[in-house]
Amino acid sequence: MAVKISITASHDGGNIQFPNASPGDAHGMVVHPTITSGRTAKCTVSLHVRPDVFTSLEDIAHMQYFSFRVFVSGLHGGHDAGTADEEPIKLLTVTYEIANAHAVSYPEAWPGTTVFYSPRTSAPTPADDDAWRRNLTTRYVDGKLTWTHVHSVNGSVFFSYFPMYGYERHLKLVADCAAAAVAAGPSLAEYRPRIASLGQTIQGRELECVSIGKGTTVAWIIHRQHPGETMAEFFAEGLLHRLLGVSPSSELDEPTRRVLQAYRLHIVPNMCPDGSVLGHLRTNSVGANLNREWTTVRPDYVAPTPSRSPEVLSVLSAMDRTGVDFFLDVHGDEELPYVFFSGAERTPIWSKDAPDGTNGERIRRLHGYFVSCYRRQNPDVQKEIGYPPPDSEEIAMAHMNVATNQVSNRFDCLGLTLEMPFKDCATNADPERGFDVRRAKRLGADLVEALEGIRPFLRAEGEFWKGVFGEEDEYVVP
């Protein structure tokens, strides 16, 4: 039996193309490696990242995220050899190269990147979260992203830019939350858990929202506007499991109870399910970058609309009904190896006079204190490195179609974007695993303490920070 590898991206969220495949093999690729000795074989496989649907507002077809499955057959220990004279092949060394890596949306992000792999015979499930590892041979050289993997057994290996979060897992997350709400005992029922659809996507998928809490402070937390940033939905899973007691004990801890007493939380675990299924990096099924659809900034491009961005339209309409006291938009960043936050810097709210006549320090002070509360709970959080603020108010106003800018100003509230790294996290380096599924979920669960810390001040008046916030709680310009 000859050694053979078969490569596909047909799984939910898969993304890869085969530039050297024959016309009839557009959806897969089969390679027959060269035998270098009696017991080893090797080959090089050239692949391309598949672009998203063209985005007219930004004049680009985004691409960077990839995820594909490799199936190896023909490796054996002699028991299935074709003839008695054949020497069994034990190892297959494959060099994988993303040949169009230089042409992606953020090629400057490749240096320092390490590709994830998970040896599983089917798509990884929640039970496989600890199985993902980073391939430390990953290099960006001459415009190509390359890594080498030694296959020693027959079966599947998945390679991904970051571990995939498939639609089946998304549905399970929603179902687990619904089951917890239906089966809620007195300890959870008092917080009025509710799962609802805010609307449908262009391809007809539901846009689910999980609401819980009996307080008067309204928080909205949305995830995965950019579908290739899969760490955002792992974050959502960690948060929702804690808030609804989706665990073997099903018991709510005391900080969670206090948050649910104080807040009404509205959590959207996946803003872009269509793009997620299609394996896109930044857009939905018709090419809309949802984090540029929150208002109209160009007269020739009205946003949001039911035909191009119903996801944003549905969520924004729901926000208008509930109001917003706190907003968090959860993302992943390709280039910076840190967990960091971006706010509504230089937009009107950043310098807006407060209703009682104090100066516009309110949002800046809240921003700094919130990040400090989070950092005290989770060591991956830091505030010194992140996106630099816009150079001018004019530049900031040109980006009022970004969710954090729009929501912060529309509802006069603290709004932030949270970014997690595709790379290893430099604050707590772990080369083999890096920042991974477990840490994204932990970061989501740890949001509870940050919400508890910031709540008393979200609608406070006057110079509430004096004598309360310390020097370490100051906003730091990244």
CSV table of C-alpha atoms in Angstrom, one decimal:
chain,number,residue,atom,x,y,z
A,1,MET,CA,0.0,0.0,0.0
A,2,ALA,CA,1.6,3.3,-1.1
A,3,VAL,CA,1.9,6.2,1.3
A,4,LYS,CA,-0.5,8.9,0.4
A,5,ILE,CA,-1.7,12.2,1.9
A,6,SER,CA,-5.1,13.7,1.1
A,7,ILE,CA,-5.8,17.4,2.0
A,8,THR,CA,-9.2,19.0,2.2
A,9,ALA,CA,-10.8,22.1,3.7
A,10,SER,CA,-14.4,20.8,3.4
A,11,HIS,CA,-15.0,20.9,7.2
A,12,ASP,CA,-17.1,23.7,8.7
A,13,GLY,CA,-14.9,26.8,8.8
A,14,GLY,CA,-12.2,25.3,6.5
A,15,ASN,CA,-10.1,27.5,4.3
A,16,ILE,CA,-7.4,26.5,1.9
A,17,GLN,CA,-6.9,26.3,-1.8
A,18,PHE,CA,-4.7,24.1,-4.0
A,19,PRO,CA,-2.8,26.0,-6.6
A,20,ASN,CA,-1.2,22.9,-8.1
A,21,ALA,CA,-4.3,20.7,-8.2
A,22,SER,CA,-5.9,19.5,-11.4
A,23,PRO,CA,-9.1,21.2,-12.6
A,24,GLY,CA,-11.2,18.3,-11.2
A,25,ASP,CA,-9.6,18.5,-7.8
A,26,ALA,CA,-10.6,22.0,-6.7
A,27,HIS,CA,-12.0,20.8,-3.4
A,28,GLY,CA,-9.1,18.6,-2.4
A,29,MET,CA,-5.5,17.5,-3.1
A,30,VAL,CA,-3.8,14.1,-3.1
A,31,VAL,CA,0.0,13.8,-2.8
A,32,HIS,CA,2.2,10.7,-3.2
A,33,PRO,CA,5.4,11.4,-1.3
A,34,THR,CA,8.9,10.5,-2.5
A,35,ILE,CA,10.4,7.6,-0.6
A,36,THR,CA,13.8,8.7,0.6
A,37,SER,CA,14.8,5.5,2.3
A,38,GLY,CA,13.3,2.1,3.1
A,39,ARG,CA,11.5,3.5,6.1
A,40,THR,CA,10.9,7.3,5.5
A,41,ALA,CA,9.2,9.4,2.9
A,42,LYS,CA,8.9,13.2,2.4
A,43,CYS,CA,7.2,15.8,0.3
A,44,THR,CA,6.4,19.5,0.1
A,45,VAL,CA,2.9,20.7,-0.3
A,46,SER,CA,2.1,24.2,-1.7
A,47,LEU,CA,-1.2,25.8,-0.6
A,48,HIS,CA,-3.0,29.1,-0.8
A,49,VAL,CA,-5.2,30.9,1.6
A,50,ARG,CA,-8.7,31.4,0.1
A,51,PRO,CA,-9.8,35.0,0.1
A,52,ASP,CA,-13.1,36.3,1.6
A,53,VAL,CA,-15.8,37.8,-0.6
A,54,PHE,CA,-14.6,41.2,-1.8
A,55,THR,CA,-15.3,44.1,0.6
A,56,SER,CA,-16.3,47.2,-1.4
A,57,LEU,CA,-16.0,49.7,1.5
A,58,GLU,CA,-12.4,48.7,2.0
A,59,ASP,CA,-11.7,47.8,-1.6
A,60,ILE,CA,-10.1,44.4,-0.6
A,61,ALA,CA,-10.7,40.7,-0.5
A,62,HIS,CA,-9.5,40.0,3.0
A,63,MET,CA,-7.6,36.7,3.7
A,64,GLN,CA,-5.3,35.3,6.4
A,65,TYR,CA,-7.2,32.7,8.3
A,66,PHE,CA,-6.7,29.1,7.2
A,67,SER,CA,-7.8,25.7,8.5
A,68,PHE,CA,-7.4,22.3,6.7
A,69,ARG,CA,-7.3,18.6,7.3
A,70,VAL,CA,-4.6,16.2,6.2
A,71,PHE,CA,-5.4,12.5,6.0
A,72,VAL,CA,-2.4,10.1,5.9
A,73,SER,CA,-2.6,6.5,4.8
A,74,GLY,CA,-0.1,3.8,3.9
A,75,LEU,CA,2.2,4.2,7.0
A,76,HIS,CA,2.5,0.8,8.7
A,77,GLY,CA,4.6,-1.5,10.7
A,78,GLY,CA,4.7,-4.3,8.2
A,79,HIS,CA,1.3,-5.9,8.9
A,80,ASP,CA,-0.3,-4.4,5.8
A,81,ALA,CA,2.7,-4.3,3.5
A,82,GLY,CA,2.0,-4.9,-0.2
A,83,THR,CA,4.6,-7.6,-0.6
A,84,ALA,CA,7.0,-9.5,1.6
A,85,ASP,CA,9.9,-7.6,0.0
A,86,GLU,CA,8.5,-4.2,0.8
A,87,GLU,CA,10.1,-2.4,3.8
A,88,PRO,CA,7.4,-0.6,5.9
A,89,ILE,CA,7.5,3.2,5.8
A,90,LYS,CA,7.5,4.5,9.4
A,91,LEU,CA,7.7,8.2,9.0
A,92,LEU,CA,6.4,10.8,6.5
A,93,THR,CA,7.9,14.3,6.7
A,94,VAL,CA,5.9,17.0,5.0
A,95,THR,CA,6.8,20.6,4.5
A,96,TYR,CA,3.7,22.7,4.2
A,97,GLU,CA,3.9,26.1,2.6
A,98,ILE,CA,1.3,28.9,2.3
A,99,ALA,CA,2.7,30.2,-1.0
A,100,ASN,CA,0.5,33.4,-1.1
A,101,ALA,CA,1.3,34.4,2.5
A,102,HIS,CA,2.9,37.6,1.2
A,103,ALA,CA,-0.5,38.6,-0.3
A,104,VAL,CA,-2.7,38.3,2.8
A,105,SER,CA,-4.3,41.2,4.6
A,106,TYR,CA,-1.6,41.5,7.3
A,107,PRO,CA,1.7,39.9,6.0
A,108,GLU,CA,3.6,41.8,8.6
A,109,ALA,CA,1.9,39.6,11.2
A,110,TRP,CA,3.6,36.4,10.0
A,111,PRO,CA,7.0,36.7,11.8
A,112,GLY,CA,6.6,35.1,15.2
A,113,THR,CA,3.5,33.1,14.1
A,114,THR,CA,3.3,29.4,15.0
A,115,VAL,CA,0.7,27.3,13.3
A,116,PHE,CA,-1.6,25.1,15.5
A,117,TYR,CA,-2.1,21.4,14.8
A,118,SER,CA,-4.3,18.8,16.4
A,119,PRO,CA,-4.0,15.1,15.5
A,120,ARG,CA,-7.7,13.9,15.5
A,121,THR,CA,-9.6,11.6,13.2
A,122,SER,CA,-12.5,14.0,13.1
A,123,ALA,CA,-13.1,17.7,13.7
A,124,PRO,CA,-11.8,18.6,17.2
A,125,THR,CA,-14.5,18.8,19.9
A,126,PRO,CA,-14.5,20.5,23.3
A,127,ALA,CA,-12.9,17.5,24.7
A,128,ASP,CA,-9.9,18.0,22.4
A,129,ASP,CA,-9.2,21.6,23.5
A,130,ASP,CA,-6.0,20.5,25.3
A,131,ALA,CA,-4.8,18.6,22.3
A,132,TRP,CA,-3.8,21.6,20.2
A,133,ARG,CA,-0.1,22.4,20.0
A,134,ARG,CA,1.9,24.9,18.1
A,135,ASN,CA,4.4,23.8,15.4
A,136,LEU,CA,7.6,25.5,16.4
A,137,THR,CA,9.2,25.0,12.9
A,138,THR,CA,6.9,27.7,11.5
A,139,ARG,CA,8.8,30.3,9.5
A,140,TYR,CA,8.0,33.2,7.2
A,141,VAL,CA,10.6,33.2,4.5
A,142,ASP,CA,10.6,34.7,1.0
A,143,GLY,CA,6.9,35.5,1.2
A,144,LYS,CA,5.9,32.0,2.2
A,145,LEU,CA,4.7,30.7,5.6
A,146,THR,CA,6.2,27.2,6.0
A,147,TRP,CA,6.3,24.5,8.6
A,148,THR,CA,7.4,20.9,8.8
A,149,HIS,CA,5.4,18.1,10.4
A,150,VAL,CA,6.4,14.5,10.9
A,151,HIS,CA,3.5,12.1,10.4
A,152,SER,CA,4.1,8.8,12.3
A,153,VAL,CA,0.6,7.3,12.2
A,154,ASN,CA,-2.2,7.0,9.7
A,155,GLY,CA,-5.2,9.2,10.2
A,156,SER,CA,-6.0,12.9,10.4
A,157,VAL,CA,-4.2,16.0,11.5
A,158,PHE,CA,-5.8,19.5,11.5
A,159,PHE,CA,-3.7,22.6,10.9
A,160,SER,CA,-5.2,26.0,11.7
A,161,TYR,CA,-4.1,29.6,12.1
A,162,PHE,CA,-5.9,29.4,15.4
A,163,PRO,CA,-8.0,26.4,16.5
A,164,MET,CA,-11.4,26.4,14.8
A,165,TYR,CA,-14.7,27.0,16.5
A,166,GLY,CA,-17.2,25.2,14.2
A,167,TYR,CA,-20.9,25.9,13.8
A,168,GLU,CA,-21.7,22.6,15.4
A,169,ARG,CA,-19.9,23.7,18.5
A,170,HIS,CA,-21.6,27.0,18.4
A,171,LEU,CA,-25.0,25.3,18.3
A,172,LYS,CA,-24.0,23.1,21.2
A,173,LEU,CA,-22.9,26.2,23.2
A,174,VAL,CA,-26.3,27.8,22.6
A,175,ALA,CA,-28.1,24.5,23.4
A,176,ASP,CA,-26.2,24.1,26.6
A,177,CYS,CA,-27.1,27.7,27.7
A,178,ALA,CA,-30.8,27.0,26.8
A,179,ALA,CA,-30.7,23.7,28.7
A,180,ALA,CA,-29.3,25.5,31.8
A,181,ALA,CA,-32.0,28.1,31.5
A,182,VAL,CA,-34.8,25.6,31.2
A,183,ALA,CA,-33.5,23.4,34.0
A,184,ALA,CA,-32.6,26.4,36.2
A,185,GLY,CA,-33.1,25.8,39.8
A,186,PRO,CA,-33.8,28.6,42.2
A,187,SER,CA,-30.2,29.6,42.3
A,188,LEU,CA,-30.2,30.5,38.6
A,189,ALA,CA,-33.9,31.1,37.8
A,190,GLU,CA,-34.0,34.3,39.9
A,191,TYR,CA,-31.6,35.9,37.3
A,192,ARG,CA,-34.1,35.4,34.4
A,193,PRO,CA,-31.9,33.5,31.9
A,194,ARG,CA,-33.2,33.9,28.4
A,195,ILE,CA,-32.0,32.8,24.9
A,196,ALA,CA,-33.4,34.6,22.0
A,197,SER,CA,-32.8,35.1,18.3
A,198,LEU,CA,-32.3,38.8,17.4
A,199,GLY,CA,-32.7,38.1,13.7
A,200,GLN,CA,-31.3,36.0,10.9
A,201,THR,CA,-28.2,36.3,8.8
A,202,ILE,CA,-28.2,36.5,5.0
A,203,GLN,CA,-27.8,32.8,4.7
A,204,GLY,CA,-30.6,32.2,7.2
A,205,ARG,CA,-28.7,31.4,10.4
A,206,GLU,CA,-30.0,32.7,13.7
A,207,LEU,CA,-28.2,35.5,15.5
A,208,GLU,CA,-28.6,34.2,19.1
A,209,CYS,CA,-28.3,36.3,22.2
A,210,VAL,CA,-28.1,35.0,25.8
A,211,SER,CA,-29.5,37.4,28.4
A,212,ILE,CA,-29.1,36.9,32.1
A,213,GLY,CA,-29.1,39.0,35.3
A,214,LYS,CA,-31.7,41.0,37.3
A,215,GLY,CA,-29.8,44.2,37.8
A,216,THR,CA,-30.4,47.6,36.3
A,217,THR,CA,-27.0,48.1,34.7
A,218,VAL,CA,-27.1,46.9,31.1
A,219,ALA,CA,-24.1,45.4,29.5
A,220,TRP,CA,-23.7,44.2,25.9
A,221,ILE,CA,-20.8,41.8,25.1
A,222,ILE,CA,-20.4,40.7,21.5
A,223,HIS,CA,-18.0,38.3,19.9
A,224,ARG,CA,-16.5,37.3,16.6
A,225,GLN,CA,-17.6,40.1,14.3
A,226,HIS,CA,-14.6,38.9,12.3
A,227,PRO,CA,-15.2,35.2,11.9
A,228,GLY,CA,-11.6,34.1,11.5
A,229,GLU,CA,-10.9,35.4,15.0
A,230,THR,CA,-12.1,32.1,16.6
A,231,MET,CA,-10.6,32.9,20.0
A,232,ALA,CA,-13.4,35.3,20.4
A,233,GLU,CA,-16.0,32.6,20.6
A,234,PHE,CA,-13.8,30.5,22.9
A,235,PHE,CA,-13.9,33.6,25.1
A,236,ALA,CA,-17.7,33.7,24.9
A,237,GLU,CA,-17.9,30.0,25.9
A,238,GLY,CA,-15.8,30.6,29.0
A,239,LEU,CA,-17.9,33.5,30.0
A,240,LEU,CA,-21.3,31.9,29.3
A,241,HIS,CA,-20.3,28.6,31.1
A,242,ARG,CA,-19.5,30.6,34.2
A,243,LEU,CA,-22.6,32.9,34.1
A,244,LEU,CA,-25.0,30.0,33.6
A,245,GLY,CA,-23.2,27.4,35.7
A,246,VAL,CA,-22.6,25.1,32.7
A,247,SER,CA,-20.2,22.8,34.6
A,248,PRO,CA,-20.3,19.5,36.5
A,249,SER,CA,-21.1,21.3,39.7
A,250,SER,CA,-23.7,23.7,38.1
A,251,GLU,CA,-23.1,26.0,41.0
A,252,LEU,CA,-22.7,29.8,40.6
A,253,ASP,CA,-19.7,31.2,42.5
A,254,GLU,CA,-20.1,34.4,44.6
A,255,PRO,CA,-18.6,36.9,42.2
A,256,THR,CA,-20.9,35.6,39.5
A,257,ARG,CA,-23.9,36.0,41.8
A,258,ARG,CA,-23.0,39.6,42.6
A,259,VAL,CA,-22.6,40.4,38.9
A,260,LEU,CA,-26.0,38.9,38.1
A,261,GLN,CA,-27.5,40.8,40.9
A,262,ALA,CA,-26.2,44.1,39.5
A,263,TYR,CA,-26.3,43.6,35.7
A,264,ARG,CA,-28.6,42.6,32.9
A,265,LEU,CA,-26.1,41.0,30.5
A,266,HIS,CA,-26.8,40.5,26.8
A,267,ILE,CA,-24.2,38.3,25.2
A,268,VAL,CA,-23.9,37.5,21.5
A,269,PRO,CA,-21.4,34.6,21.1
A,270,ASN,CA,-21.1,34.9,17.3
A,271,MET,CA,-21.9,38.0,15.3
A,272,CYS,CA,-20.9,36.4,12.0
A,273,PRO,CA,-22.0,32.8,11.8
A,274,ASP,CA,-22.2,32.8,8.0
A,275,GLY,CA,-18.6,34.0,7.6
A,276,SER,CA,-17.6,31.5,10.3
A,277,VAL,CA,-19.0,28.5,8.3
A,278,LEU,CA,-17.4,29.8,5.1
A,279,GLY,CA,-13.9,30.1,6.7
A,280,HIS,CA,-13.7,33.8,6.2
A,281,LEU,CA,-11.2,36.1,8.0
A,282,ARG,CA,-13.2,39.3,8.3
A,283,THR,CA,-16.5,39.3,6.4
A,284,ASN,CA,-20.0,37.8,6.2
A,285,SER,CA,-21.3,35.9,3.2
A,286,VAL,CA,-21.7,39.1,1.0
A,287,GLY,CA,-18.4,40.7,1.9
A,288,ALA,CA,-19.4,43.0,4.7
A,289,ASN,CA,-16.8,43.7,7.4
A,290,LEU,CA,-19.3,43.9,10.2
A,291,ASN,CA,-17.0,46.1,12.3
A,292,ARG,CA,-17.3,48.8,9.7
A,293,GLU,CA,-21.1,48.6,9.4
A,294,TRP,CA,-22.3,50.4,12.6
A,295,THR,CA,-23.2,53.7,10.9
A,296,THR,CA,-22.8,55.5,7.6
A,297,VAL,CA,-19.5,57.4,7.2
A,298,ARG,CA,-19.6,57.7,3.4
A,299,PRO,CA,-22.6,59.0,1.5
A,300,ASP,CA,-22.2,56.2,-1.2
A,301,TYR,CA,-22.2,53.4,1.4
A,302,VAL,CA,-25.2,53.3,3.8
A,303,ALA,CA,-24.8,51.1,6.8
A,304,PRO,CA,-26.1,49.0,8.4
A,305,THR,CA,-28.6,47.6,5.9
A,306,PRO,CA,-30.8,44.5,5.9
A,307,SER,CA,-29.3,43.3,2.6
A,308,ARG,CA,-25.6,43.6,3.5
A,309,SER,CA,-25.3,43.7,7.4
A,310,PRO,CA,-28.5,42.4,9.0
A,311,GLU,CA,-26.3,41.1,11.9
A,312,VAL,CA,-25.3,44.6,13.0
A,313,LEU,CA,-28.8,46.0,12.3
A,314,SER,CA,-30.4,43.4,14.5
A,315,VAL,CA,-28.0,43.9,17.4
A,316,LEU,CA,-28.1,47.7,17.2
A,317,SER,CA,-31.9,47.7,17.2
A,318,ALA,CA,-31.9,45.5,20.3
A,319,MET,CA,-29.4,47.9,22.0
A,320,ASP,CA,-31.7,50.8,21.2
A,321,ARG,CA,-34.5,49.0,23.1
A,322,THR,CA,-32.4,48.1,26.2
A,323,GLY,CA,-30.0,50.9,26.4
A,324,VAL,CA,-26.3,50.3,27.1
A,325,ASP,CA,-24.2,51.1,30.2
A,326,PHE,CA,-21.2,49.0,29.3
A,327,PHE,CA,-20.1,47.5,25.9
A,328,LEU,CA,-17.3,45.1,25.1
A,329,ASP,CA,-16.5,43.8,21.6
A,330,VAL,CA,-14.2,40.7,21.6
A,331,HIS,CA,-11.7,40.2,18.8
A,332,GLY,CA,-8.3,38.6,17.9
A,333,ASP,CA,-5.3,40.5,16.6
A,334,GLU,CA,-2.9,38.9,14.1
A,335,GLU,CA,0.2,41.0,14.8
A,336,LEU,CA,0.6,42.0,18.4
A,337,PRO,CA,1.4,39.1,20.9
A,338,TYR,CA,-0.6,40.6,23.7
A,339,VAL,CA,-4.1,40.8,25.2
A,340,PHE,CA,-5.0,44.5,25.0
A,341,PHE,CA,-7.8,46.9,24.8
A,342,SER,CA,-8.8,49.7,22.4
A,343,GLY,CA,-11.3,52.4,23.4
A,344,ALA,CA,-13.2,55.3,21.8
A,345,GLU,CA,-10.1,57.5,21.9
A,346,ARG,CA,-10.5,61.0,20.3
A,347,THR,CA,-14.2,60.4,19.4
A,348,PRO,CA,-16.6,63.0,21.0
A,349,ILE,CA,-17.2,61.0,24.1
A,350,TRP,CA,-13.5,60.9,25.0
A,351,SER,CA,-13.4,64.7,25.6
A,352,LYS,CA,-17.1,65.2,26.2
A,353,ASP,CA,-18.1,67.3,29.2
A,354,ALA,CA,-20.0,65.3,31.8
A,355,PRO,CA,-23.7,66.3,32.6
A,356,ASP,CA,-22.7,67.9,35.9
A,357,GLY,CA,-20.1,70.1,34.3
A,358,THR,CA,-16.9,68.2,35.1
A,359,ASN,CA,-14.3,67.8,32.4
A,360,GLY,CA,-14.2,64.9,30.0
A,361,GLU,CA,-12.1,62.6,32.1
A,362,ARG,CA,-14.9,60.2,32.8
A,363,ILE,CA,-14.5,57.7,30.0
A,364,ARG,CA,-10.7,57.8,30.1
A,365,ARG,CA,-10.8,57.1,33.9
A,366,LEU,CA,-13.3,54.3,33.5
A,367,HIS,CA,-11.3,52.7,30.7
A,368,GLY,CA,-8.1,52.7,32.8
A,369,TYR,CA,-9.8,51.3,35.9
A,370,PHE,CA,-11.6,48.6,34.0
A,371,VAL,CA,-8.4,47.3,32.4
A,372,SER,CA,-6.7,47.4,35.8
A,373,CYS,CA,-9.6,45.4,37.4
A,374,TYR,CA,-9.2,42.8,34.6
A,375,ARG,CA,-5.4,42.7,35.0
A,376,ARG,CA,-5.7,42.0,38.7
A,377,GLN,CA,-7.7,38.9,37.8
A,378,ASN,CA,-6.0,37.6,34.7
A,379,PRO,CA,-2.2,37.8,34.1
A,380,ASP,CA,-2.5,37.9,30.3
A,381,VAL,CA,-4.1,41.3,30.5
A,382,GLN,CA,-1.8,44.4,30.2
A,383,LYS,CA,-2.4,48.0,29.2
A,384,GLU,CA,1.0,49.3,28.0
A,385,ILE,CA,0.9,47.8,24.4
A,386,GLY,CA,-1.9,48.1,22.0
A,387,TYR,CA,-3.2,50.1,19.0
A,388,PRO,CA,-2.1,53.8,19.2
A,389,PRO,CA,-5.0,56.2,19.4
A,390,PRO,CA,-6.0,58.1,16.2
A,391,ASP,CA,-3.8,61.2,15.5
A,392,SER,CA,-6.7,63.5,15.3
A,393,GLU,CA,-10.4,63.9,16.0
A,394,GLU,CA,-11.0,64.0,12.2
A,395,ILE,CA,-9.5,60.5,11.8
A,396,ALA,CA,-11.5,59.2,14.7
A,397,MET,CA,-14.7,60.5,13.3
A,398,ALA,CA,-14.0,58.7,10.0
A,399,HIS,CA,-14.1,55.5,12.0
A,400,MET,CA,-17.4,56.0,13.8
A,401,ASN,CA,-18.6,52.9,11.9
A,402,VAL,CA,-16.5,50.8,14.3
A,403,ALA,CA,-18.7,49.2,17.0
A,404,THR,CA,-16.8,50.5,20.0
A,405,ASN,CA,-16.8,54.1,18.7
A,406,GLN,CA,-20.4,54.0,17.7
A,407,VAL,CA,-21.9,52.3,20.8
A,408,SER,CA,-19.8,54.4,23.2
A,409,ASN,CA,-21.0,57.7,21.7
A,410,ARG,CA,-24.6,56.6,20.9
A,411,PHE,CA,-25.2,55.5,24.5
A,412,ASP,CA,-22.7,57.8,26.4
A,413,CYS,CA,-21.1,54.7,27.9
A,414,LEU,CA,-17.8,53.0,28.5
A,415,GLY,CA,-17.1,50.9,25.4
A,416,LEU,CA,-14.0,48.8,24.6
A,417,THR,CA,-12.6,46.4,22.1
A,418,LEU,CA,-10.7,43.5,23.6
A,419,GLU,CA,-8.0,41.9,21.4
A,420,MET,CA,-6.4,38.5,21.9
A,421,PRO,CA,-3.3,37.3,20.1
A,422,PHE,CA,-3.1,34.7,17.3
A,423,LYS,CA,0.5,34.4,18.4
A,424,ASP,CA,1.9,33.3,21.8
A,425,CYS,CA,1.2,35.8,24.5
A,426,ALA,CA,4.4,37.7,25.4
A,427,THR,CA,3.3,38.4,28.9
A,428,ASN,CA,3.2,34.7,29.7
A,429,ALA,CA,5.1,32.9,27.0
A,430,ASP,CA,4.4,29.2,26.4
A,431,PRO,CA,6.0,28.2,23.1
A,432,GLU,CA,4.4,24.8,22.8
A,433,ARG,CA,0.8,25.9,23.5
A,434,GLY,CA,1.0,29.7,23.4
A,435,PHE,CA,-2.1,31.7,23.9
A,436,ASP,CA,-4.6,28.9,23.1
A,437,VAL,CA,-8.2,27.7,23.6
A,438,ARG,CA,-7.8,27.2,27.3
A,439,ARG,CA,-6.5,30.7,27.9
A,440,ALA,CA,-9.2,32.3,25.7
A,441,LYS,CA,-11.9,30.6,27.8
A,442,ARG,CA,-10.2,31.5,31.0
A,443,LEU,CA,-10.0,35.2,29.9
A,444,GLY,CA,-13.7,35.0,29.2
A,445,ALA,CA,-14.6,33.6,32.5
A,446,ASP,CA,-12.4,36.2,34.3
A,447,LEU,CA,-14.4,39.0,32.8
A,448,VAL,CA,-16.8,38.5,35.7
A,449,GLU,CA,-14.4,40.1,38.2
A,450,ALA,CA,-13.7,43.1,35.9
A,451,LEU,CA,-17.5,43.7,35.5
A,452,GLU,CA,-17.9,43.6,39.3
A,453,GLY,CA,-15.1,46.1,39.8
A,454,ILE,CA,-16.3,48.7,37.3
A,455,ARG,CA,-20.0,48.6,37.9
A,456,PRO,CA,-20.3,51.1,40.7
A,457,PHE,CA,-18.7,53.8,38.6
A,458,LEU,CA,-20.3,53.3,35.2
A,459,ARG,CA,-22.9,56.0,35.7
A,460,ALA,CA,-21.2,57.8,38.7
A,461,GLU,CA,-21.2,61.6,38.6
A,462,GLY,CA,-18.6,64.1,39.6
A,463,GLU,CA,-14.9,63.3,40.0
A,464,PHE,CA,-15.8,59.8,41.4
A,465,TRP,CA,-12.2,58.5,40.8
A,466,LYS,CA,-10.6,60.8,43.4
A,467,GLY,CA,-9.5,59.0,46.5
A,468,VAL,CA,-10.7,55.7,44.9
A,469,PHE,CA,-8.6,54.9,41.9
A,470,GLY,CA,-4.9,54.5,42.4
A,471,GLU,CA,-2.0,55.4,40.2
A,472,GLU,CA,-2.0,51.9,38.7
A,473,ASP,CA,-5.6,52.5,37.6
A,474,GLU,CA,-4.7,55.3,35.2
A,475,TYR,CA,-5.4,55.1,31.5
A,476,VAL,CA,-2.1,54.4,29.7
A,477,VAL,CA,-1.6,55.6,26.1
A,478,PRO,CA,-0.5,52.5,24.2
